[in-house]
Coordinates of C-alpha atoms in Angstrom, one line a residue:
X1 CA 107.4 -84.1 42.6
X2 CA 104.1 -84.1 44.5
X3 CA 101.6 -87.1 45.6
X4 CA 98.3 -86.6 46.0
X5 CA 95.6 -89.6 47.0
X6 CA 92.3 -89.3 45.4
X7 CA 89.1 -91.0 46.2
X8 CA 86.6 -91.3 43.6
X9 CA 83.0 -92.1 43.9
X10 CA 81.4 -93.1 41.0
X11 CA 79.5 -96.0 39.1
X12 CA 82.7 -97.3 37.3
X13 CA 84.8 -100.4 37.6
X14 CA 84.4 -101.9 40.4
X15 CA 83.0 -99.4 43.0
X16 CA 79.4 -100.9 43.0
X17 CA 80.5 -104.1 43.3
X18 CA 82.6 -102.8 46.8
X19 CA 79.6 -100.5 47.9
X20 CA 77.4 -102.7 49.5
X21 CA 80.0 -105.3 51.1
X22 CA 83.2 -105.7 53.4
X23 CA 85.3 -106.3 50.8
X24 CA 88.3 -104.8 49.1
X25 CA 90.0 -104.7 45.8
X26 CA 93.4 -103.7 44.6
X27 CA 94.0 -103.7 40.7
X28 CA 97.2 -104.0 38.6
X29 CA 96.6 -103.1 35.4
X30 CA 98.8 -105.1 32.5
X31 CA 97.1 -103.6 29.6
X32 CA 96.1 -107.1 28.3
X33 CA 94.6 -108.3 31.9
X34 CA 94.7 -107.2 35.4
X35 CA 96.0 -108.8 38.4
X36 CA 93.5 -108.5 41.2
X37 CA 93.3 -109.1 45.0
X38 CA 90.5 -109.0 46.5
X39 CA 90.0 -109.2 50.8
X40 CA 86.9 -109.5 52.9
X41 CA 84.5 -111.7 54.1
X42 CA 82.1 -111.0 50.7
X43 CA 85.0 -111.9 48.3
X44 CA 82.2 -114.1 46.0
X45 CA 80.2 -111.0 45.3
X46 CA 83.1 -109.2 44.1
X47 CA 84.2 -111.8 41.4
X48 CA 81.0 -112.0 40.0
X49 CA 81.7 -108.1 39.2
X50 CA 85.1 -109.5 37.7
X51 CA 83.7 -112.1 36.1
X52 CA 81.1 -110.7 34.6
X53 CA 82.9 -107.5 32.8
X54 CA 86.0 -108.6 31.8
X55 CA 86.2 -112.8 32.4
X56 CA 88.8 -114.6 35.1
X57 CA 91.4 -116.5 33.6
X58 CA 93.1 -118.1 36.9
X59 CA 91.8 -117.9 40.1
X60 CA 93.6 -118.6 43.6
X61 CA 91.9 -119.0 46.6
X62 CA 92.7 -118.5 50.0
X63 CA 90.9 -117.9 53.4
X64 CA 88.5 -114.5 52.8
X65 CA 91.0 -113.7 49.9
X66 CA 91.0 -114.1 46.1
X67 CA 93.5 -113.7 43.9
X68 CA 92.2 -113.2 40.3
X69 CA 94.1 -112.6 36.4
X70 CA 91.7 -111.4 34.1
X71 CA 90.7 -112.2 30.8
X72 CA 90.9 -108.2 29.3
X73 CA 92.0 -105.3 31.1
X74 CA 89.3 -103.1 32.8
X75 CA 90.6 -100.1 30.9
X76 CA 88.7 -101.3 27.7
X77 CA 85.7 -101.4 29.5
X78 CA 85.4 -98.7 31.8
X79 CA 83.9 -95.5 30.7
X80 CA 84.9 -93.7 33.9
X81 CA 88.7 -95.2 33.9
X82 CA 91.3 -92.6 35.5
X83 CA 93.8 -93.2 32.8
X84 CA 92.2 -91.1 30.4
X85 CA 92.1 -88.1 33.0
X86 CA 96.0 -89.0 34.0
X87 CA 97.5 -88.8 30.8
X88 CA 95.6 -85.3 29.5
X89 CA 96.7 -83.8 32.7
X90 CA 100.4 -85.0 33.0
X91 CA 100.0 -87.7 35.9
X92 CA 101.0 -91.3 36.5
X93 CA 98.9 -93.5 38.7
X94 CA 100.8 -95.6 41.3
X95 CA 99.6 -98.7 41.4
X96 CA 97.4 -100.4 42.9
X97 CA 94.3 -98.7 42.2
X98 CA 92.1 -99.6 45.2
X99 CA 88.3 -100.1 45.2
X100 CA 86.4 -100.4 48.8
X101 CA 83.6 -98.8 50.0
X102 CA 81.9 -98.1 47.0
X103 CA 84.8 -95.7 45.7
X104 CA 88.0 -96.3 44.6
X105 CA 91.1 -94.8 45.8
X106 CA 93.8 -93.7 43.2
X107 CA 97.5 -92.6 44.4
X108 CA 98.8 -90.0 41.6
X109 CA 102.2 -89.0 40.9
X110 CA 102.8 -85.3 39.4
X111 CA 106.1 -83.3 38.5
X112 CA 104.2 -80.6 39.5
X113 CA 101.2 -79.0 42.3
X114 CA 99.1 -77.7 39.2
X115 CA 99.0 -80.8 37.3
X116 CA 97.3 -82.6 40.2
X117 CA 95.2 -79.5 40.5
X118 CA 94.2 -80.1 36.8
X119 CA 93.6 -83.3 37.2
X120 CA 91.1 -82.7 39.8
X121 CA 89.0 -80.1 38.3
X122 CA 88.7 -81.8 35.3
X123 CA 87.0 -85.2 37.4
X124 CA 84.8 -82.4 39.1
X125 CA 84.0 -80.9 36.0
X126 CA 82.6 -84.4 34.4
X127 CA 80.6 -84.6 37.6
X128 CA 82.5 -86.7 39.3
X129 CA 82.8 -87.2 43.2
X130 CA 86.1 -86.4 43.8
X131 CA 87.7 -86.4 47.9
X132 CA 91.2 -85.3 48.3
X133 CA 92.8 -87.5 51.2
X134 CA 96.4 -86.3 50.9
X135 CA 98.6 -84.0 49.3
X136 CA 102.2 -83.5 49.2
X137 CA 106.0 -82.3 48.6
X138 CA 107.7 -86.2 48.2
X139 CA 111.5 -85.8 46.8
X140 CA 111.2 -90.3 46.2
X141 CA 108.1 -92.5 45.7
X142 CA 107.3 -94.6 48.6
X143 CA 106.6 -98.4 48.0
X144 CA 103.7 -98.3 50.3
X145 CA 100.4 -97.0 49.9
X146 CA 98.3 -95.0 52.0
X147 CA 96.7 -96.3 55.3
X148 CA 93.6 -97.9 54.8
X149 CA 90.7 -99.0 56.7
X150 CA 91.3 -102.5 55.0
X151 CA 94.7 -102.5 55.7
X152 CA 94.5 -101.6 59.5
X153 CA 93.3 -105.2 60.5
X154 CA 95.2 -107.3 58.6
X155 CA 95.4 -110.7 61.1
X156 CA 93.1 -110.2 63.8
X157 CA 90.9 -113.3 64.7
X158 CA 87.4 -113.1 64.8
X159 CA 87.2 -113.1 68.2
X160 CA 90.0 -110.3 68.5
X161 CA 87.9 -108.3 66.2
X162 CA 84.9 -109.4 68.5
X163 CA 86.3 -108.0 71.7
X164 CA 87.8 -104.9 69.9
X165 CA 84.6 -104.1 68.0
X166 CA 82.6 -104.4 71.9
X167 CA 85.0 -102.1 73.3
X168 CA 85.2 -99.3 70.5
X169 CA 81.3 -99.5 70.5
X170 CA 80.6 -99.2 74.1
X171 CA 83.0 -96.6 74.9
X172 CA 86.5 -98.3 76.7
X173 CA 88.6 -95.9 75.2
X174 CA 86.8 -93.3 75.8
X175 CA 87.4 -90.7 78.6
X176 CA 86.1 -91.7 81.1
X177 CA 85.5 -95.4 80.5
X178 CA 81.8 -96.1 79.6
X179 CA 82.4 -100.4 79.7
X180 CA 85.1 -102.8 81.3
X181 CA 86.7 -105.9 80.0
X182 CA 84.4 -107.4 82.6
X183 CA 81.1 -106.2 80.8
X184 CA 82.7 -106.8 77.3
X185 CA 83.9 -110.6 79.0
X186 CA 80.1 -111.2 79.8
X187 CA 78.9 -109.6 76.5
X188 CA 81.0 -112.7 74.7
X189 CA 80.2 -115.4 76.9
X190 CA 83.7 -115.9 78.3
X191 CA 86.1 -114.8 81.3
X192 CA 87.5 -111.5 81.8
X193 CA 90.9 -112.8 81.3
X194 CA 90.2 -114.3 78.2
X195 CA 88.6 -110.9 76.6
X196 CA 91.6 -109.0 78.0
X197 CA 93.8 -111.1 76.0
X198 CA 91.4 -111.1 73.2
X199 CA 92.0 -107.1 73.6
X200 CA 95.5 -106.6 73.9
X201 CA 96.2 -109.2 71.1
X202 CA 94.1 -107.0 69.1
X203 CA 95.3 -103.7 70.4
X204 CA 99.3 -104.9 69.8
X205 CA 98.7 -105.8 66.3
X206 CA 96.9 -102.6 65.4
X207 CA 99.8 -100.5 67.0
X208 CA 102.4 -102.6 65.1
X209 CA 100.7 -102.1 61.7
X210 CA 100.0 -98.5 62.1
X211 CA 103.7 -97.7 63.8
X212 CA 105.3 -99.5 61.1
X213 CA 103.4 -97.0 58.4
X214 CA 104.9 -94.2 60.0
X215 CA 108.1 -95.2 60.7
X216 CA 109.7 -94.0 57.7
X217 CA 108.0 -90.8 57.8
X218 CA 110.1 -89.6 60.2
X219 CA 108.9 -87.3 63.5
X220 CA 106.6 -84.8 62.7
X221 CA 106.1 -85.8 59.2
X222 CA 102.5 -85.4 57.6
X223 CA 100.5 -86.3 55.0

């Protein structure tokens, strides 16, 4: 079997509603409605995309997350749906389908290379943006989906993400250092010690979620 990741830019679904904001969608589709979550700080934005083409039957809230079942499934409304593509071509779609950044990011299942290969010049061909982010030999399908930029941060604080976002911007990591936790401490107002915890907080949790993605890959495993 072979996995390939696709990410799609186009004017379809939910990809303009994800274009202009922080926020993130994954869909389940249930032929008769869709379960959706959606992550960010611009959550509102997105549901009035949801609401708007295919209704919300329940909603959940919780803090900078929504959790929405529609009314009709996006299939039936989508001109541009991948399902189309997927079933001419031989493919299956592992769920979720996810939309951020204006594009949305479909993980595709084939028995074989070509069928993926198919698949993609056929989207190309219909003028479709199409960026390949992985492909590869998998002998079982793994529960977990690609590494995202959404999925990277998943508990930070906002002033963890404060202190990271100083330090990535102003050079700490790079080589040699162009800031200290000093500067960043003064940049925010509060005591070095206080950004360095800040930092390592943030740092820890970062390593944890990214190590735990690779650990069942194995050593020298790629993409």
């Amino acid at each position: 079997m072979y996995e390939a990741t696709f990410e799609i830019t186009d004017d379809g679904g939910y990809t303009l509603a994800t274009e202009e904001t922080a926020a993130s969608l994954e869909l389940w589709c249930n032929d008769h409605c869709d379960l959706l979550h959606i992550r960010g700080p611009d959550t509102e934005a997105v549901v009035d995309r949801v609401e708007h083409l295919v209704g919300v039957r329940e909603r959940l809230d919780r803090p900078e997350e929504v959790l929405l079942i529609t009314d009709d499934c996006l299939r039936r409304h989508d001109t541009n749906a991948i399902e189309a593509y997927l079933v001419r071509n031989d493919c299956l779609l592992l769920p979720p389908l996810r939309y951020e950044r204006g594009a949305k990011v479909c993980r595709v299942l084939a028995l074989d290379s070509g069928s993926l290969t198919d698949l993609y010049r056929e989207l190309v061909a219909d003028g479709t943006f199409v960026d390949v982010l992985s492909k590869r030999h998998v002998n079982v399908v793994s529960e977990d989906a690609p590494l995202s930029p959404s999925s990277l941060l998943p508990d930070l604080s906002p002033r963890q993400y404060d202190v990271l976002q100083l330090a990535v911007e102003d050079g700490y990591y790079e080589i040699p250092r162009g800031t200290t936790t000093e500067a960043i401490a003064d940049r925010l107002g509060v005591s070095r010690r206080t950004a360095e915890e800040h930092l390592r907080r943030a740092e820890n949790k970062l390593i944890d979620t990214v190590f735990e993605h690779l650990r069942g890959r194995g050593r020298g495993q790629s993409q």
